[in-house]
Coordinates of C-alpha atoms in Angstrom, one line a residue:
Chain A
M1 CA 0.0 0.0 0.0
G2 CA 2.8 2.4 1.0
D3 CA 4.7 1.4 -2.1
L4 CA 1.7 2.0 -4.3
L5 CA 1.1 5.5 -2.9
Q6 CA 4.8 6.3 -3.1
T7 CA 4.9 5.3 -6.8
L8 CA 1.7 7.3 -7.5
I9 CA 3.3 10.4 -6.0
T10 CA 6.3 9.9 -8.2
V11 CA 4.0 9.4 -11.2
I12 CA 2.3 12.7 -10.6
S13 CA 5.5 14.6 -10.0
V14 CA 7.5 13.1 -13.0
G15 CA 4.4 13.1 -15.1
S16 CA 3.9 16.8 -14.7
L17 CA 7.5 17.4 -15.9
Y18 CA 7.0 15.2 -19.0
A19 CA 3.7 17.1 -19.6
L20 CA 5.4 20.5 -19.4
I21 CA 8.1 19.4 -22.0
A22 CA 5.6 17.6 -24.2
L23 CA 3.5 20.8 -24.4
G24 CA 6.4 22.6 -26.2
Y25 CA 6.7 19.8 -28.7
T26 CA 3.0 19.7 -29.4
M27 CA 2.5 23.4 -29.7
V28 CA 5.3 23.8 -32.3
Y29 CA 4.0 20.7 -34.1
G30 CA 0.5 22.1 -34.0
I31 CA 1.6 25.2 -35.8
L32 CA 4.5 24.3 -38.0
K33 CA 3.9 20.6 -38.4
F34 CA 7.4 19.6 -37.6
I35 CA 9.2 18.2 -34.6
N36 CA 11.5 20.6 -32.9
F37 CA 14.2 18.2 -31.9
A38 CA 16.1 21.0 -30.2
H39 CA 13.3 21.3 -27.7
S40 CA 14.8 18.9 -25.1
D41 CA 18.0 20.8 -25.2
V42 CA 16.2 23.9 -24.1
V43 CA 15.1 21.9 -21.0
V44 CA 18.8 21.4 -20.3
I45 CA 19.6 25.0 -20.8
G46 CA 16.8 25.8 -18.4
A47 CA 18.2 23.5 -15.8
W48 CA 21.7 24.8 -16.2
T49 CA 20.6 28.4 -16.2
S50 CA 18.8 27.7 -13.0
F51 CA 21.9 26.2 -11.5
T52 CA 24.0 29.2 -12.6
T53 CA 21.5 31.6 -11.1
A54 CA 21.0 29.6 -7.9
A55 CA 24.5 28.5 -7.2
V56 CA 26.5 31.5 -8.4
L57 CA 24.3 34.6 -8.5
L58 CA 22.2 34.1 -5.4
P59 CA 25.3 33.9 -3.1
R60 CA 26.7 37.0 -4.6
L61 CA 23.4 38.8 -3.8
G62 CA 23.8 37.7 -0.2
V63 CA 21.3 34.8 -0.4
T64 CA 22.4 31.4 0.8
P65 CA 20.8 29.1 -1.8
T66 CA 19.8 26.3 0.7
E67 CA 18.1 28.9 2.9
A68 CA 16.6 30.9 0.1
P69 CA 13.1 32.2 0.6
W70 CA 10.5 31.0 -1.8
W71 CA 10.5 34.2 -3.9
A72 CA 14.2 33.7 -4.6
A73 CA 13.4 30.2 -6.0
A74 CA 10.6 31.9 -8.0
G75 CA 13.1 34.4 -9.3
V76 CA 15.5 31.6 -10.4
L77 CA 12.5 30.0 -12.3
M78 CA 11.5 33.3 -13.9
L79 CA 15.0 34.0 -15.1
A80 CA 15.4 30.5 -16.6
M81 CA 12.1 31.0 -18.4
V82 CA 13.1 34.4 -19.8
V83 CA 16.5 33.1 -20.9
C84 CA 15.0 30.0 -22.6
G85 CA 12.2 32.1 -24.1
L86 CA 14.8 34.2 -25.7
V87 CA 16.7 31.1 -26.9
G88 CA 13.5 29.8 -28.4
F89 CA 12.8 33.1 -30.1
C90 CA 16.3 33.1 -31.7
V91 CA 16.2 29.5 -32.7
E92 CA 12.9 30.1 -34.6
R93 CA 14.0 33.4 -36.0
F94 CA 17.4 32.4 -37.3
A95 CA 17.3 28.6 -37.8
Y96 CA 13.7 27.8 -38.7
R97 CA 12.2 30.9 -40.3
P98 CA 14.6 31.1 -43.2
L99 CA 13.3 27.6 -44.1
R100 CA 9.7 28.5 -44.0
G101 CA 8.2 26.8 -47.1
A102 CA 11.2 24.5 -47.6
P103 CA 10.5 20.7 -47.5
R104 CA 9.8 19.5 -44.0
L105 CA 12.8 17.2 -44.0
N106 CA 15.2 20.2 -44.3
V107 CA 13.7 21.8 -41.3
L108 CA 13.9 18.5 -39.4
I109 CA 17.5 18.1 -40.2
T110 CA 18.1 21.7 -39.1
A111 CA 16.4 20.9 -35.8
I112 CA 18.8 18.1 -35.2
G113 CA 21.6 20.4 -36.0
V114 CA 20.4 23.0 -33.5
S115 CA 20.1 20.2 -31.0
L116 CA 23.7 19.1 -31.5
F117 CA 24.9 22.6 -31.4
F118 CA 23.3 23.2 -28.0
Q119 CA 24.6 19.8 -26.6
N120 CA 28.1 20.6 -27.6
F121 CA 28.1 24.4 -27.1
G122 CA 26.8 23.9 -23.5
Q123 CA 30.0 22.0 -22.6
L124 CA 32.3 24.8 -23.4
K125 CA 33.6 26.6 -20.3
Y126 CA 34.4 30.2 -20.0
E127 CA 34.6 31.5 -16.5
V128 CA 32.9 34.9 -16.3
L129 CA 32.9 35.1 -12.5
K130 CA 35.8 33.7 -10.6
P131 CA 35.2 31.6 -7.5
D132 CA 34.7 34.1 -4.7
G133 CA 35.1 32.6 -1.3
P134 CA 33.5 29.4 0.1
G135 CA 30.0 28.6 -1.3
K136 CA 30.5 31.0 -4.1
P137 CA 31.5 28.9 -7.1
A138 CA 32.7 30.2 -10.4
M139 CA 30.2 31.1 -13.1
S140 CA 30.8 29.6 -16.4
L141 CA 29.0 30.5 -19.6
P142 CA 28.3 28.2 -21.2
F143 CA 28.2 25.6 -18.5
G144 CA 31.2 23.3 -18.8
A145 CA 31.6 19.5 -19.1
Q146 CA 31.6 18.7 -15.4
P147 CA 28.4 17.6 -13.6
Q148 CA 27.3 20.1 -10.9
G149 CA 25.1 19.8 -7.8
M150 CA 22.0 22.0 -7.9
P151 CA 21.6 23.7 -4.5
R152 CA 18.4 22.5 -2.8
L153 CA 16.3 25.6 -3.2
V154 CA 13.4 23.6 -1.9
G155 CA 14.2 21.8 1.4
S156 CA 14.3 18.0 1.2
R157 CA 11.6 17.3 3.7
A158 CA 8.2 15.6 3.8
L159 CA 5.1 17.6 4.4
N160 CA 3.1 14.9 6.1
D161 CA 5.4 13.8 8.8
A162 CA 4.3 14.2 12.4
T163 CA 5.9 16.2 15.2
V164 CA 6.0 14.0 18.2
S165 CA 7.9 16.3 20.6
R166 CA 9.1 19.9 20.8
G167 CA 11.3 21.8 23.0
T168 CA 14.4 24.0 23.2
L169 CA 17.9 22.6 23.2
A170 CA 18.7 22.4 26.9
G171 CA 22.2 21.1 26.3
V172 CA 24.0 19.9 23.3
D173 CA 26.8 17.6 23.6
G174 CA 28.2 16.3 20.3
A175 CA 25.3 14.8 18.4
V176 CA 23.0 14.5 21.4
V177 CA 19.8 16.3 22.1
R178 CA 18.5 16.7 25.6
L179 CA 14.7 16.3 25.5
S180 CA 12.4 18.7 27.3
E181 CA 9.3 16.5 26.6
G182 CA 9.0 12.8 27.0
V183 CA 8.5 10.6 23.9
S184 CA 8.2 7.0 22.8
L185 CA 10.1 6.0 19.7
E186 CA 8.5 3.1 17.8
E187 CA 10.3 0.2 16.1
R188 CA 11.0 0.4 12.4
R189 CA 10.0 4.1 12.2
Q190 CA 12.4 6.8 11.3
Y191 CA 12.7 9.9 13.3
S192 CA 14.5 13.1 12.7
I193 CA 15.2 16.3 14.6
R194 CA 14.7 19.7 13.1
V195 CA 16.6 22.5 14.7
T196 CA 16.1 26.2 13.8
P197 CA 19.4 28.0 14.6
A198 CA 18.9 31.6 15.7
G199 CA 18.5 33.9 12.7
A200 CA 18.2 31.0 10.2
P201 CA 15.0 31.2 8.1
R202 CA 14.7 27.4 7.8
A203 CA 15.1 24.4 10.1
I204 CA 18.0 22.1 9.6
E205 CA 17.3 18.4 9.9
A206 CA 19.3 15.5 11.4
M207 CA 18.3 11.8 11.6
V208 CA 17.7 10.4 15.0
V209 CA 19.9 7.3 15.6
A210 CA 18.7 6.5 19.1
P211 CA 17.1 3.0 19.5
A212 CA 13.4 2.6 19.9
G213 CA 11.9 2.9 23.4
R214 CA 10.6 5.3 25.9
Y215 CA 12.5 8.5 26.6
E216 CA 11.7 10.7 29.6
P217 CA 12.2 14.5 29.8
G218 CA 15.8 15.4 30.5
Q219 CA 17.0 12.2 28.8
D220 CA 19.4 12.4 25.9
L221 CA 18.7 11.3 22.4
R222 CA 21.4 10.6 19.9
V223 CA 21.1 12.1 16.4
G224 CA 23.2 11.6 13.3
F225 CA 25.0 14.9 13.6
M226 CA 24.3 18.2 15.2
P227 CA 23.4 21.0 12.8
A228 CA 25.9 23.8 12.6
G229 CA 24.7 26.8 14.6
A230 CA 22.5 24.8 16.9
A231 CA 23.2 26.4 20.2
P232 CA 21.5 25.8 23.5
G233 CA 18.2 27.6 23.5
S234 CA 17.5 26.9 19.8
A235 CA 14.1 25.5 19.1
Y236 CA 13.8 21.9 18.0
A237 CA 11.1 19.6 16.8
L238 CA 11.3 15.8 17.0
V239 CA 9.6 14.5 13.9
R240 CA 8.3 11.0 13.0
S241 CA 8.8 10.4 9.3
A242 CA 5.7 9.6 7.3
R243 CA 5.3 6.0 5.9
V244 CA 4.5 7.6 2.6
P245 CA 6.3 10.9 2.7
I246 CA 5.0 13.6 0.5
Q247 CA 8.2 15.5 -0.4
L248 CA 8.0 19.3 -0.4
V249 CA 9.9 19.3 -3.7
D250 CA 7.2 17.1 -5.4
V251 CA 4.5 19.4 -4.1
A252 CA 6.5 22.4 -5.5
I253 CA 6.9 20.6 -8.9
V254 CA 3.2 19.7 -9.2
A255 CA 2.0 23.1 -8.0
T256 CA 4.3 25.0 -10.4
A257 CA 3.7 22.8 -13.4
G258 CA -0.1 22.7 -12.7
L259 CA -0.2 26.5 -12.4
L260 CA 1.7 26.9 -15.7
M261 CA -0.5 24.4 -17.5
V262 CA -3.7 26.1 -16.3
L263 CA -2.3 29.5 -17.4
L264 CA -1.4 28.0 -20.8
Q265 CA -4.9 26.5 -21.1
L266 CA -6.5 29.9 -20.4
L267 CA -4.2 31.6 -22.8
V268 CA -5.0 29.2 -25.6
Y269 CA -8.7 28.8 -25.1
R270 CA -9.7 32.1 -23.5
T271 CA -7.7 34.9 -25.2
K272 CA -7.7 36.4 -28.6
F273 CA -4.1 35.5 -29.1
G274 CA -4.9 31.9 -28.2
M275 CA -7.7 31.8 -30.8
A276 CA -5.3 33.2 -33.4
M277 CA -2.8 30.5 -32.4
R278 CA -5.4 27.8 -32.9
A279 CA -6.5 29.4 -36.2
V280 CA -2.9 29.5 -37.5
S281 CA -2.4 25.8 -36.5
F282 CA -5.4 24.8 -38.6
N283 CA -4.9 27.1 -41.6
T284 CA -2.0 29.5 -41.8
T285 CA -3.2 31.1 -45.1
T286 CA -6.7 31.9 -44.0
A287 CA -5.4 33.1 -40.6
S288 CA -3.3 35.7 -42.4
L289 CA -6.3 36.7 -44.5
M290 CA -8.0 37.5 -41.1
G291 CA -5.3 39.9 -40.2
V292 CA -3.2 37.6 -38.1
A293 CA 0.6 38.3 -38.3
V294 CA 1.5 34.6 -38.7
N295 CA 5.2 35.0 -38.0
R296 CA 4.5 36.8 -34.8
V297 CA 2.2 34.0 -33.6
I298 CA 4.9 31.4 -34.5
S299 CA 7.5 33.4 -32.6
L300 CA 5.3 33.6 -29.6
T301 CA 4.5 30.0 -29.7
F302 CA 8.2 29.1 -29.6
V303 CA 8.7 31.5 -26.7
L304 CA 5.8 29.9 -24.8
G305 CA 7.0 26.4 -25.5
T306 CA 10.6 27.0 -24.6
S307 CA 9.8 28.9 -21.4
L308 CA 7.7 25.9 -20.3
A309 CA 10.7 23.7 -21.1
A310 CA 12.8 26.0 -18.9
A311 CA 10.3 25.6 -16.1
A312 CA 10.6 21.8 -16.5
G313 CA 14.4 22.0 -16.5
F314 CA 14.3 24.0 -13.3
L315 CA 11.8 21.7 -11.5
Y316 CA 13.7 18.6 -12.7
S317 CA 16.9 20.0 -11.2
L318 CA 15.2 20.5 -7.9
K319 CA 14.2 16.9 -7.7
Y320 CA 17.3 15.3 -9.3
V321 CA 20.0 17.6 -8.1
T322 CA 22.9 16.2 -10.0
L323 CA 23.1 18.1 -13.2
Q324 CA 24.9 16.2 -16.0
Q325 CA 26.6 18.0 -18.9
T326 CA 24.4 19.1 -21.7
A327 CA 25.0 16.1 -24.1
H328 CA 24.4 13.5 -21.4
Q329 CA 22.2 10.6 -22.4
G330 CA 19.9 11.2 -19.3
W331 CA 18.8 14.5 -20.9
V332 CA 18.3 12.9 -24.3
L333 CA 16.1 10.3 -22.7
L334 CA 14.2 12.9 -20.7
G335 CA 13.5 14.8 -24.0
L336 CA 12.6 11.6 -25.9
K337 CA 10.2 10.4 -23.2
A338 CA 8.4 13.8 -23.3
F339 CA 8.3 13.6 -27.1
V340 CA 6.8 10.1 -26.7
A341 CA 4.2 11.6 -24.3
A342 CA 3.3 14.2 -26.9
V343 CA 2.9 11.6 -29.6
V344 CA 1.0 9.2 -27.4
G345 CA -1.4 11.9 -26.3
G346 CA -1.9 13.0 -29.9
I347 CA 0.7 15.4 -31.2
G348 CA -0.7 18.9 -31.8
N349 CA -3.2 18.5 -29.1
I350 CA -2.6 20.4 -25.8
Q351 CA -4.7 18.3 -23.5
G352 CA -3.1 15.2 -25.2
A353 CA 0.4 16.3 -24.2
V354 CA -0.7 16.6 -20.6
L355 CA -2.5 13.2 -20.7
G356 CA 0.5 11.6 -22.5
G357 CA 2.9 13.0 -19.9
F358 CA 1.1 11.4 -17.0
L359 CA 0.5 8.2 -18.9
I360 CA 4.1 7.8 -19.8
A361 CA 5.2 8.5 -16.2
F362 CA 2.6 6.0 -15.0
V363 CA 3.9 3.2 -17.2
E364 CA 7.5 4.0 -16.5
Q365 CA 7.3 4.3 -12.7
F366 CA 4.9 1.4 -12.1
G367 CA 6.8 -0.9 -14.5
A368 CA 10.1 0.1 -12.8
R369 CA 8.6 -0.5 -9.3
Y370 CA 6.6 -3.7 -9.9
I371 CA 8.3 -5.5 -12.9
S372 CA 11.9 -4.4 -13.3
S373 CA 13.5 -1.0 -13.1
D374 CA 16.2 -2.0 -15.7
L375 CA 13.4 -2.0 -18.3
R376 CA 11.9 1.4 -17.5
D377 CA 12.8 2.9 -20.9
V378 CA 11.4 -0.2 -22.6
Y379 CA 7.9 0.3 -21.1
V380 CA 7.8 3.9 -22.4
F381 CA 8.8 3.0 -25.9
G382 CA 6.6 -0.1 -25.8
V383 CA 3.6 2.2 -25.2
L384 CA 4.7 4.3 -28.1
I385 CA 4.8 1.3 -30.4
L386 CA 1.4 0.1 -29.1
V387 CA -0.2 3.5 -29.6
L388 CA 1.3 3.9 -33.1
L389 CA -0.1 0.5 -34.1
L390 CA -3.5 0.9 -32.6
R391 CA -4.2 4.6 -32.9
P392 CA -1.6 6.4 -34.9
T393 CA -3.0 9.8 -34.3
G394 CA -2.5 9.4 -30.5
I395 CA -5.1 9.1 -27.8
L396 CA -6.7 12.5 -28.2
G397 CA -5.4 13.3 -31.7
S398 CA -7.8 13.4 -34.6
T399 CA -7.5 14.2 -38.2
V400 CA -9.8 17.1 -38.9
R401 CA -10.8 17.3 -42.5
E402 CA -12.2 20.2 -44.3
K403 CA -15.5 19.5 -46.1
V404 CA -15.4 20.2 -49.8
Chain U
M1 CA -11.5 51.5 -56.1
L2 CA -9.3 48.6 -57.2
D3 CA -6.9 49.1 -60.0
V4 CA -4.8 46.2 -61.2
S5 CA -2.5 46.7 -64.1
N6 CA -0.3 44.1 -65.9
L7 CA -0.4 41.6 -63.0
K8 CA 2.0 38.6 -63.5
V9 CA 2.4 35.6 -61.2
S10 CA 4.6 32.5 -61.6
Y11 CA 4.6 29.3 -59.8
G12 CA 8.2 28.3 -60.1
A13 CA 8.9 28.1 -63.8
V14 CA 5.2 28.1 -64.8
Q15 CA 3.7 31.5 -65.4
A16 CA 0.1 31.5 -64.3
L17 CA -0.8 35.1 -65.1
H18 CA 0.6 36.9 -68.1
G19 CA -0.3 40.5 -67.3
V20 CA -3.9 40.7 -66.1
S21 CA -5.4 44.2 -65.8
L22 CA -8.8 44.9 -64.2
R23 CA -10.6 47.7 -62.5
V24 CA -13.3 47.5 -59.8
E25 CA -15.4 50.6 -59.4
K26 CA -16.8 51.5 -56.0
G27 CA -20.3 50.0 -55.3
Q28 CA -20.1 47.4 -58.1
I29 CA -20.0 43.7 -58.3
V30 CA -17.3 42.7 -60.7
T31 CA -17.0 39.1 -61.7
L32 CA -14.0 37.2 -63.0
I33 CA -15.1 34.1 -64.9
G34 CA -13.2 31.5 -66.8
S35 CA -12.5 27.8 -66.8
N36 CA -10.3 25.8 -64.5
G37 CA -6.7 27.0 -64.4
A38 CA -7.5 30.3 -66.1
G39 CA -5.9 32.1 -63.2
K40 CA -8.9 33.4 -61.4
T41 CA -7.9 32.3 -57.9
T42 CA -4.3 33.3 -58.6
T43 CA -5.5 36.8 -59.3
L44 CA -7.4 37.0 -56.0
R45 CA -4.5 35.5 -54.0
A46 CA -2.1 38.0 -55.6
I47 CA -4.4 40.9 -54.7
S48 CA -4.6 39.7 -51.1
G49 CA -0.9 39.5 -50.8
L50 CA -0.8 35.7 -50.5
L51 CA 1.3 35.3 -53.7
K52 CA 4.4 37.1 -54.9
C53 CA 3.6 39.0 -58.0
S54 CA 4.9 41.6 -60.4
A55 CA 2.7 44.2 -61.7
D56 CA 2.6 47.8 -62.9
R57 CA 0.0 48.6 -60.3
V58 CA -2.1 46.8 -57.7
A59 CA -3.8 49.8 -56.1
F60 CA -6.6 49.8 -53.6
E61 CA -8.2 53.3 -53.1
G62 CA -4.9 54.7 -54.5
R63 CA -2.7 52.7 -52.2
E64 CA -0.2 50.3 -53.6
L65 CA -0.7 46.8 -52.2
R66 CA 2.3 45.0 -53.8
G67 CA 4.8 43.9 -51.2
M68 CA 2.3 44.2 -48.4
P69 CA 1.7 41.1 -46.3
P70 CA -1.8 39.7 -46.3
H71 CA -2.5 40.6 -42.6
E72 CA -1.9 44.3 -43.4
I73 CA -3.9 44.3 -46.6
V74 CA -7.0 43.1 -44.7
R75 CA -6.6 46.1 -42.4
L76 CA -6.9 48.4 -45.4
G77 CA -10.4 47.0 -46.0
V78 CA -9.8 44.2 -48.5
A79 CA -11.3 40.9 -47.3
Q80 CA -11.2 37.5 -49.0
A81 CA -13.4 34.5 -48.5
P82 CA -10.9 32.0 -50.0
E83 CA -11.4 29.1 -52.3
G84 CA -12.4 26.0 -50.4
R85 CA -13.8 28.4 -47.7
G86 CA -10.8 28.1 -45.4
I87 CA -13.0 27.4 -42.4
F88 CA -11.1 26.8 -39.1
A89 CA -12.6 23.4 -38.5
N90 CA -11.0 23.2 -35.0
L91 CA -12.7 26.4 -33.9
S92 CA -16.4 26.9 -33.1
V93 CA -18.6 28.8 -35.5
N94 CA -18.6 31.8 -33.1
E95 CA -14.8 31.7 -32.9
N96 CA -14.6 31.6 -36.7
L97 CA -16.6 34.8 -36.7
E98 CA -14.4 36.3 -33.9
M99 CA -11.4 35.5 -36.2
G100 CA -13.1 37.7 -38.8
A101 CA -13.2 40.5 -36.2
F102 CA -9.6 39.8 -35.2
I103 CA -8.3 43.1 -36.5
R104 CA -11.0 45.1 -34.7
N105 CA -11.2 46.4 -31.2
D106 CA -14.6 48.0 -31.3
V107 CA -16.4 45.3 -29.3
D108 CA -19.8 46.9 -29.5
R109 CA -19.7 47.4 -33.2
V110 CA -18.6 43.8 -33.7
R111 CA -21.6 42.6 -31.7
Q112 CA -23.8 44.8 -33.9
D113 CA -22.2 43.5 -37.1
K114 CA -22.7 40.0 -36.0
K115 CA -26.4 40.6 -35.6
E116 CA -26.5 41.9 -39.1
V117 CA -24.6 38.9 -40.4
F118 CA -27.1 36.6 -38.7
E119 CA -29.9 38.4 -40.6
L120 CA -28.1 37.4 -43.8
F121 CA -27.4 33.9 -42.6
P122 CA -29.9 32.9 -39.9
R123 CA -28.5 29.3 -40.0
L124 CA -25.2 30.4 -38.5
K125 CA -26.9 31.8 -35.4
E126 CA -28.3 28.4 -34.6
R127 CA -24.9 26.8 -34.9
L128 CA -22.8 29.3 -33.0
A129 CA -21.4 26.9 -30.3
Q130 CA -20.9 24.1 -32.8
N131 CA -17.5 23.1 -34.1
A132 CA -17.2 24.7 -37.5
G133 CA -15.9 21.4 -39.0
T134 CA -19.4 19.8 -38.5
L135 CA -21.2 22.3 -40.7
S136 CA -22.5 21.3 -44.1
G137 CA -20.7 22.7 -47.2
G138 CA -23.3 25.4 -47.7
E139 CA -23.1 26.5 -44.1
Q140 CA -19.4 26.6 -44.3
Q141 CA -19.6 28.9 -47.3
M142 CA -22.0 31.1 -45.4
L143 CA -19.6 31.2 -42.5
A144 CA -16.7 32.1 -44.8
I145 CA -18.6 35.0 -46.2
A146 CA -19.9 36.1 -42.8
R147 CA -16.4 35.9 -41.4
A148 CA -15.0 38.0 -44.2
L149 CA -17.8 40.6 -43.7
L150 CA -16.8 40.9 -40.0
T151 CA -13.5 42.4 -41.1
R152 CA -15.7 45.3 -42.3
P153 CA -14.3 45.3 -45.8
R154 CA -14.9 48.0 -48.4
L155 CA -13.9 45.4 -51.0
L156 CA -14.9 41.8 -50.6
L157 CA -13.1 39.2 -52.7
L158 CA -15.2 36.0 -53.1
D159 CA -13.5 32.9 -54.5
E160 CA -15.9 30.4 -56.0
P161 CA -18.6 30.7 -53.4
S162 CA -20.9 28.3 -55.3
L163 CA -18.3 25.5 -55.6
G164 CA -19.7 22.1 -54.7
L165 CA -23.0 23.4 -53.4
A166 CA -26.6 22.3 -54.2
P167 CA -28.4 24.5 -56.7
Q168 CA -30.8 25.8 -54.0
I169 CA -28.0 26.9 -51.7
V170 CA -26.2 28.5 -54.7
Q171 CA -29.4 30.6 -55.1
T172 CA -29.3 31.6 -51.5
I173 CA -25.6 32.5 -51.6
F174 CA -26.0 34.7 -54.7
K175 CA -29.0 36.4 -53.2
V176 CA -26.9 37.3 -50.2
I177 CA -24.1 38.5 -52.4
R178 CA -26.4 40.9 -54.0
E179 CA -27.7 42.1 -50.6
I180 CA -24.2 42.6 -49.3
N181 CA -23.5 44.7 -52.4
Q182 CA -26.6 46.7 -52.0
A183 CA -25.6 47.5 -48.4
G184 CA -22.6 49.2 -49.8
T185 CA -19.8 46.7 -50.1
T186 CA -17.9 46.4 -53.4
I187 CA -17.4 42.9 -54.5
L188 CA -14.9 41.1 -56.8
L189 CA -16.4 37.7 -57.5
V190 CA -14.5 34.8 -58.9
E191 CA -16.8 32.1 -60.3
Q192 CA -16.9 29.1 -62.6
N193 CA -20.7 29.3 -62.5
A194 CA -20.7 32.0 -65.2
H195 CA -24.4 32.0 -65.6
M196 CA -25.1 33.0 -62.0
A197 CA -22.1 35.3 -61.8
L198 CA -23.1 37.3 -64.9
K199 CA -26.6 37.7 -63.6
V200 CA -25.5 39.5 -60.4
A201 CA -22.5 41.3 -61.6
H202 CA -22.3 44.8 -63.1
R203 CA -19.0 44.2 -65.0
A204 CA -17.2 41.0 -66.0
Y205 CA -13.8 39.9 -67.0
V206 CA -13.3 36.6 -68.8
L207 CA -9.9 35.0 -68.1
E208 CA -8.3 32.5 -70.4
V209 CA -5.0 30.9 -69.5
G210 CA -3.7 33.8 -67.5
R211 CA -4.9 36.6 -69.8
V212 CA -8.0 38.8 -69.9
A213 CA -9.8 37.5 -73.0
M214 CA -12.9 39.7 -72.8
E215 CA -14.3 42.4 -70.5
G216 CA -17.3 44.5 -70.4
D217 CA -20.8 45.0 -69.0
A218 CA -21.9 41.7 -67.5
K219 CA -25.3 41.7 -69.2
E220 CA -23.7 42.5 -72.6
L221 CA -21.1 39.7 -72.2
A222 CA -23.8 37.2 -71.2
K223 CA -25.4 37.9 -74.6
S224 CA -22.2 37.5 -76.6
D225 CA -21.9 34.4 -78.7
Q226 CA -18.4 33.6 -77.5
V227 CA -19.2 33.7 -73.8
R228 CA -22.4 31.8 -74.4
K229 CA -20.6 29.0 -76.2
A230 CA -17.7 28.7 -73.9
Y231 CA -19.1 29.3 -70.5
L232 CA -22.9 29.3 -70.5
G233 CA -23.4 26.0 -72.4
G234 CA -25.4 27.8 -75.0
H235 CA -25.3 27.3 -78.8

């Protein structure tokens, strides 16, 4: 039961990332009828831009990344979206627009070229800011070939664990906490202690390593390590970990992705621009006869799609904090799976991309958990083959025909 | 109002128009008839800015249209209901009409204009929320004309409005074309149905393989032997 819920949580979290990326593929396909293979590389640029902002720029602004308030994280996200939006604009303007009207194969090959360019360009390393004291790493643009650790902008803690005891640190001796409230620790449950050092915005967590049993007030409890800055008098909370922890980072991912998808839905179905977008996707020529500046709509579609990709890159790096270099196969697979999601849902269809994202995540995560995790990629592409055989237009895709 | 002189268009190596000249006077219906491949649609698409062309002059109310993109030409007051109707089948009927009003910001006037359009085509009002792809051919044609009208054109370009429609619906469409014209909109009508077109039009041009073969008063042309033989099925 716990496993099932845990897997479901992962499905929702990972699925919303796939969905965000799939939206970009599907929007561009909807309008230009070609697959922008450079789209997944924009996700990577989004992730690395987030890293650069969070790990290098925030410290120089006097914000410690791991203790950053929520608006600093939001700022990192916004900047990544703006940067990638610009990248998307330029890619369309300088790589794809000159080929408007050329055979689709030419554009496709160009897209692969753009993708390779980003993968390799991203590994160049030019330090533009020197390392500046501890915790202030160098800034390299582009990003270099070494993996980097994304700072945890969102604390790695579960939302649904239970506080079983509270107090102030009466005395700290090594990694030992003196309890001011009595507590019973159960067998086979994990406990942690959360200490908020004076002046720190966020609690720091340490695992409790004391054996199960009854502890009276004044008794000492061993923890894994004592957080730096935890002085006598600091507040603490003793926390029992949830059996199925809902991680804050997953909540942040789902909430952010959900908000962006709702905004996109409103934009596409409730605004004049969205209507123009849908008109262009069906018939470019007629849309231009209605006064729609088609090129502007195409540009904006790219900007929208790539900024969603940036958000996905940012959120991905919050959950999987090891950032690989830009040509790493993990990124390629992430992009491919999102592309599969778009195709499975029905390419060109916005709801389809979202549905496909969750479906792919479902198949991948459940297959990995209950069958074999070595085959996780196989499940995804297996679904693709099945859908292409049974319903080539995708689940929600349809071929709309004009009546003559 | 519209003054086209020596219009030439090529598709790759194939020249489709070899110097077409035509004039449309304000308030008139002018028709462009001719057989398949004569260059009628090409002429309209060139005027609307959809095709690259060379010409001595393509002037609307004295303004040169050559080199202007289609989305700017429609803002000058030249609307086109394209061949094959160009309905946005993924949009509702209402959204299709809203696309017609895309260039406008006068919300109240648009609402008023929609009402007037519904008087011309009552069927559309019943189908507002429906997906436009589900309309019948005749209804789609009505929608295409209604949508073009919502741009508030001074010159309306109609490309084969009778194509593929049942005779009864063709009658309705032509009746409406006349009404639109009487309400003050100038019309350039491209038609294969020369019989109907010559009936409603004031002036007519006959296109043959990219050239104007004949031109003149529509009623006069309808009487001429040549036109009767070639386009009206007469003897």
